[in-house]
Amino acid sequence: MYFYCMLLYKMVLAKLKQKISTLIKLLKFIYLNYTAPAILRDILFVCSTATEIYGITILGRFIDETTQILLNWKDFDLERYFRTESFFYLSVILILWLITKICTQLREFLYHVIYENSWEDAKYLLLAKVSSSNLEDVEKEEFQDMLTFVPAFSLARIMATYENFSSILSNIIRSITAGVILFGTMGWSVIILVLLVLPETVAIHRRRKDIRKYQDTETGKLKFLNYIDNLGLTISSFTELRVNNVYSYLKRRYMEEYDEYLSGYLKTQFNFSQDSILFSIIGQVLKFAYTIYALFRSISKRLSFGQFKAIYDYIEVVYSSTFNILNSFSLMSNNLAYLDEFFNLVEYEGFGDYSHGNIKLP
């Protein structure tokens, strides 16, 4: 039993080290090649998060001040309203919204800048790797497997993994900030709120691993489908394929193989959706129960309408941010498994990567 536990521990540790190594390679690829837009994106992330958290408090104060106007004013005087705290907080909300909007749009633009450049550079690296290889390299099954897998699954994961990493950083800031503020009213029960997201994130992470394992086992089928695609759409082969009626065979085999692959893939996707819905409902019900407890604490502390509204929003921020952190970790772990193949292909050293005949005798 001890030997089995140690073996399992070493296997988990080895996988963790591999994923950390792949993540470091990705971050170097992004931050070294696109330093300015990547760093600026992170700064905008922090700014938009800070305005969001501060905006919750300001909204609560606006509600309190506006409530006093609704209760005490018999007639509305616009000039008098401009001098109230309600108008001041309303103006601050508008300014915070503008800052958040600008930060979000700039981040989206910078995302496209990094995405398009990283896609171009990644495709160039693949082309450079194939061009530097020779026939002995490209005929190896290992090389062909990577060349099939990487364009279909790995390239799209470059930006997805980077986005997962950015999301984790942002949501950690959101969760900690909102949690500290919420702690003043709710005390250590905030930890319970954090734990409520665990069942859903664990369940969907397990289903994502099932999807990835299925795709890994079907690499041979994907290679065959890719071969039919290339063969059937190559114009230079059109005459021979058409005359010999090969197209009928290709179309039939393509549908058979793809339907078989799709049947298993959609089954794994259904299991994922089923668990996601079930555990999401459970999490939301428990969160609403916690909200009722927050109402009890607010009444006992004689909090105002605005203060309770802020607490309600902070509960949502802590819950959603914690879920996003764990979900992003799950997505990043899943994406890194695909992305590892990209770096394996780029760093692949075959016969064509060694120089021969460059040394001259004196």
XYZ file of C-alpha atoms in Angstrom:
362
model
C 0.000 0.000 0.000
C 2.825 2.373 0.899
C 4.628 1.514 -2.341
C 1.440 2.152 -4.349
C 0.888 5.536 -2.655
C 4.491 6.587 -3.308
C 4.206 5.515 -6.941
C 0.969 7.483 -7.359
C 2.555 10.493 -5.649
C 5.543 10.391 -8.012
C 3.256 10.109 -11.047
C 1.153 13.094 -9.957
C 4.285 15.095 -9.152
C 5.798 14.279 -12.549
C 2.616 15.403 -14.357
C 2.517 18.595 -12.301
C 6.151 19.384 -13.123
C 5.474 18.760 -16.798
C 2.493 21.110 -16.837
C 4.401 23.811 -14.951
C 7.233 23.464 -17.460
C 4.803 23.806 -20.381
C 3.140 26.827 -18.740
C 6.526 28.527 -18.325
C 7.287 27.901 -22.011
C 3.939 29.433 -22.975
C 4.401 32.504 -20.781
C 7.879 33.027 -22.229
C 6.430 32.668 -25.728
C 3.768 35.325 -25.007
C 5.581 37.786 -22.747
C 8.931 37.730 -24.577
C 7.461 38.044 -28.061
C 4.610 40.450 -27.236
C 5.867 42.139 -24.076
C 4.169 45.537 -24.349
C 0.611 44.394 -25.220
C 0.731 41.499 -22.715
C 1.854 43.657 -19.776
C -0.531 46.468 -20.710
C -3.365 43.911 -20.794
C -2.536 42.812 -17.253
C -2.491 46.422 -16.036
C -5.885 47.059 -17.630
C -7.133 43.858 -15.963
C -6.174 45.202 -12.536
C -7.718 48.605 -13.261
C -11.048 47.178 -14.427
C -11.170 44.842 -11.414
C -10.484 47.682 -8.986
C -13.225 49.845 -10.507
C -15.670 46.932 -10.368
C -15.055 46.247 -6.664
C -15.115 49.927 -5.721
C -18.263 50.391 -7.806
C -20.156 47.904 -5.614
C -19.527 50.034 -2.525
C -20.427 53.233 -4.378
C -23.664 51.684 -5.632
C -24.634 50.786 -2.058
C -24.021 54.372 -0.926
C -26.013 55.713 -3.867
C -28.968 53.494 -2.864
C -28.842 54.768 0.742
C -28.693 58.428 -0.269
C -31.413 58.011 -2.886
C -33.612 56.210 -0.340
C -33.446 59.261 1.915
C -34.565 61.470 -0.969
C -37.458 59.144 -1.799
C -38.582 59.119 1.836
C -38.152 62.811 2.690
C -38.662 64.852 -0.486
C -42.204 65.832 -1.395
C -41.197 67.474 -4.697
C -38.198 66.884 -6.928
C -35.892 69.873 -7.408
C -33.210 69.252 -10.074
C -30.942 72.081 -8.916
C -31.165 70.847 -5.325
C -30.516 67.269 -6.449
C -27.242 68.309 -8.113
C -25.961 69.261 -4.642
C -26.834 65.923 -3.000
C -24.649 62.926 -2.221
C -26.974 60.842 -4.398
C -25.984 62.791 -7.505
C -22.310 62.647 -6.497
C -22.359 58.869 -6.179
C -24.325 58.574 -9.412
C -21.612 60.576 -11.166
C -18.913 58.365 -9.679
C -20.781 55.273 -10.937
C -20.806 56.771 -14.447
C -17.062 57.509 -14.284
C -16.310 53.991 -13.025
C -18.424 52.525 -15.826
C -16.489 54.578 -18.397
C -13.164 53.386 -16.978
C -14.335 49.772 -16.996
C -15.662 50.085 -20.553
C -12.428 51.630 -21.852
C -10.304 49.002 -20.082
C -12.452 46.177 -21.443
C -12.344 47.425 -25.033
C -8.592 48.059 -24.903
C -8.035 44.587 -23.461
C -10.112 43.066 -26.244
C -8.073 44.941 -28.868
C -4.781 43.842 -27.287
C -6.103 40.271 -27.191
C -6.561 40.365 -30.963
C -3.071 41.852 -31.371
C -1.504 39.008 -29.387
C -3.790 36.374 -30.934
C -3.058 37.239 -34.558
C 0.692 37.578 -33.992
C 0.936 34.378 -31.938
C -1.031 32.461 -34.584
C 1.313 33.723 -37.306
C 4.444 32.905 -35.295
C 3.180 29.462 -34.238
C 2.361 28.500 -37.839
C 5.783 29.790 -38.916
C 7.493 27.632 -36.270
C 5.616 24.558 -37.536
C 6.551 25.367 -41.134
C 10.175 25.917 -40.117
C 10.229 22.595 -38.267
C 8.869 20.648 -41.251
C 11.155 22.464 -43.700
C 14.227 21.631 -41.603
C 13.278 17.963 -41.406
C 14.132 15.254 -43.902
C 12.348 12.187 -45.200
C 13.564 10.042 -42.312
C 11.944 12.461 -39.819
C 8.593 12.965 -41.539
C 8.089 9.225 -42.061
C 8.274 8.537 -38.321
C 4.892 7.765 -36.790
C 5.658 9.943 -33.758
C 6.395 12.951 -35.992
C 3.267 12.388 -38.100
C 1.088 12.047 -34.990
C 2.293 15.401 -33.682
C 1.900 17.018 -37.094
C -1.726 15.833 -37.185
C -2.556 16.676 -33.586
C -0.920 20.114 -33.244
C -2.745 22.093 -35.993
C -6.096 20.529 -35.052
C -5.911 20.912 -31.266
C -2.775 22.656 -29.985
C -2.588 25.971 -31.842
C -5.962 27.226 -30.600
C -4.874 26.408 -27.035
C -1.987 28.913 -27.086
C -4.222 31.930 -26.523
C -6.774 29.914 -24.551
C -4.110 28.944 -21.996
C -2.793 32.491 -21.820
C -6.343 33.736 -21.265
C -6.822 31.136 -18.499
C -3.672 32.417 -16.782
C -4.833 36.053 -17.017
C -8.276 35.089 -15.725
C -6.760 33.365 -12.688
C -4.728 36.453 -11.768
C -7.691 38.797 -12.190
C -10.146 36.637 -10.263
C -7.691 36.106 -7.410
C -7.610 39.878 -6.979
C -11.419 40.073 -7.211
C -11.978 37.220 -4.775
C -9.481 38.392 -2.142
C -10.639 42.013 -2.271
C -14.345 41.156 -2.058
C -13.648 38.465 0.566
C -11.788 40.901 2.838
C -14.646 43.423 2.601
C -17.247 40.703 3.182
C -15.290 39.367 6.159
C -16.151 42.553 8.086
C -19.814 41.535 8.161
C -19.855 37.771 7.625
C -16.720 36.779 9.532
C -15.072 33.413 8.862
C -18.228 32.086 7.209
C -16.790 33.527 3.989
C -14.718 30.338 3.794
C -17.953 28.332 3.500
C -18.898 30.433 0.483
C -15.568 29.576 -1.130
C -16.059 25.843 -0.515
C -19.475 25.817 -2.204
C -17.923 25.925 -5.674
C -15.750 22.825 -5.191
C -18.282 20.106 -6.214
C -19.032 21.691 -9.596
C -15.411 22.477 -10.471
C -14.212 18.990 -9.496
C -16.988 17.331 -11.526
C -16.389 19.323 -14.719
C -12.622 18.921 -14.417
C -13.068 15.151 -14.359
C -15.305 15.290 -17.437
C -12.794 17.457 -19.296
C -10.141 14.823 -18.660
C -12.489 12.216 -20.154
C -12.907 14.320 -23.300
C -9.145 14.778 -23.665
C -8.459 11.063 -23.131
C -11.008 10.187 -25.812
C -9.395 12.557 -28.313
C -5.959 11.167 -27.487
C -7.105 7.609 -28.229
C -8.665 8.715 -31.537
C -5.526 10.319 -32.997
C -5.255 7.546 -35.613
C -8.801 8.200 -36.802
C -8.110 11.929 -37.010
C -4.999 11.229 -39.095
C -7.085 9.176 -41.515
C -9.766 11.893 -41.778
C -7.065 14.493 -42.349
C -5.575 12.291 -45.072
C -8.954 12.007 -46.851
C -9.375 15.785 -46.607
C -6.000 16.478 -48.175
C -6.351 13.807 -50.840
C -9.905 14.680 -51.875
C -9.285 18.436 -52.020
C -5.970 18.299 -53.883
C -6.733 19.535 -57.402
C -3.759 17.733 -58.969
C -5.332 14.405 -57.919
C -8.784 15.293 -59.283
C -8.535 13.530 -62.664
C -7.258 10.214 -61.268
C -9.745 10.192 -58.381
C -12.698 11.093 -60.607
C -11.925 8.658 -63.419
C -11.307 5.703 -61.109
C -14.401 6.550 -59.029
C -12.258 6.842 -55.898
C -14.342 9.763 -54.679
C -17.271 7.469 -53.888
C -15.042 5.357 -51.659
C -13.505 8.430 -49.964
C -16.884 9.999 -49.234
C -18.243 6.761 -47.785
C -15.205 6.127 -45.587
C -15.122 9.758 -44.486
C -18.727 9.645 -43.255
C -18.252 6.254 -41.562
C -15.080 7.229 -39.731
C -16.281 10.708 -38.787
C -19.669 9.434 -37.540
C -17.889 6.856 -35.380
C -15.571 9.501 -33.930
C -18.422 11.964 -33.434
C -20.570 9.403 -31.622
C -17.999 8.891 -28.880
C -17.067 12.574 -28.709
C -20.662 13.763 -28.288
C -21.179 11.179 -25.558
C -18.305 12.672 -23.539
C -19.713 16.165 -24.170
C -23.156 15.067 -22.947
C -21.653 13.693 -19.718
C -19.849 17.003 -19.261
C -23.032 19.056 -19.747
C -25.039 16.755 -17.480
C -22.611 17.063 -14.545
C -22.170 20.790 -15.117
C -25.931 21.456 -14.915
C -26.479 19.208 -11.885
C -23.660 20.547 -9.740
C -24.288 24.140 -10.854
C -27.857 23.896 -9.533
C -26.594 22.475 -6.230
C -24.042 25.273 -5.906
C -26.571 28.011 -6.627
C -29.064 26.614 -4.090
C -26.371 26.561 -1.401
C -25.318 30.095 -2.352
C -28.898 31.350 -1.943
C -28.997 29.672 1.471
C -25.854 31.589 2.368
C -27.516 34.800 1.118
C -30.374 34.209 3.577
C -27.767 33.867 6.328
C -26.249 37.162 5.137
C -29.685 38.776 5.447
C -29.886 37.518 9.031
C -26.464 39.023 9.822
C -27.412 42.296 8.148
C -30.588 42.629 10.197
C -28.745 41.842 13.433
C -26.155 44.501 12.605
C -28.834 47.027 11.565
C -27.361 47.545 8.114
C -28.971 49.860 5.587
C -30.509 48.919 2.223
C -27.391 50.024 0.377
C -25.052 48.140 2.696
C -27.031 44.918 2.269
C -27.033 45.424 -1.520
C -23.238 45.735 -1.391
C -22.970 42.546 0.714
C -25.215 40.693 -1.749
C -23.007 41.797 -4.656
C -19.802 40.890 -2.788
C -21.200 37.400 -2.147
C -21.736 37.025 -5.888
C -18.216 38.316 -6.611
C -16.571 35.913 -4.137
C -18.610 32.955 -5.412
C -18.155 33.681 -9.125
C -14.482 34.630 -8.755
C -13.659 31.467 -6.809
C -15.485 29.395 -9.414
C -13.643 31.195 -12.228
C -10.285 30.592 -10.518
C -10.836 26.847 -10.113
C -12.495 26.538 -13.515
C -9.613 28.399 -15.163
C -7.142 26.084 -13.423
C -9.096 23.142 -14.822
C -9.190 24.647 -18.318
C -5.516 25.552 -18.163
C -4.569 22.043 -17.020
C -6.599 20.604 -19.887
C -5.185 23.042 -22.437
C -1.609 22.486 -21.292
C -1.974 18.793 -22.092
C -2.788 19.770 -25.699
C -0.245 22.585 -25.776
C 2.532 20.251 -24.681
C 2.350 18.619 -28.110
C 3.049 21.986 -29.793
C 6.290 22.530 -27.887
C 7.236 18.866 -28.362
C 6.916 19.333 -32.121
C 8.746 22.674 -32.199
C 11.567 21.274 -30.029
C 11.634 17.908 -31.819
C 15.185 16.965 -32.793
C 15.320 14.641 -35.752
C 17.960 13.690 -38.264
C 17.320 16.882 -40.202
C 18.164 19.092 -37.221
C 21.810 18.007 -37.152
C 24.396 19.582 -39.412
C 26.702 17.219 -41.283
C 29.810 17.835 -43.324
C 30.477 21.353 -42.021
C 33.839 20.542 -40.418
C 36.838 20.666 -42.765
C 40.105 18.925 -42.097
C 43.160 21.228 -41.941
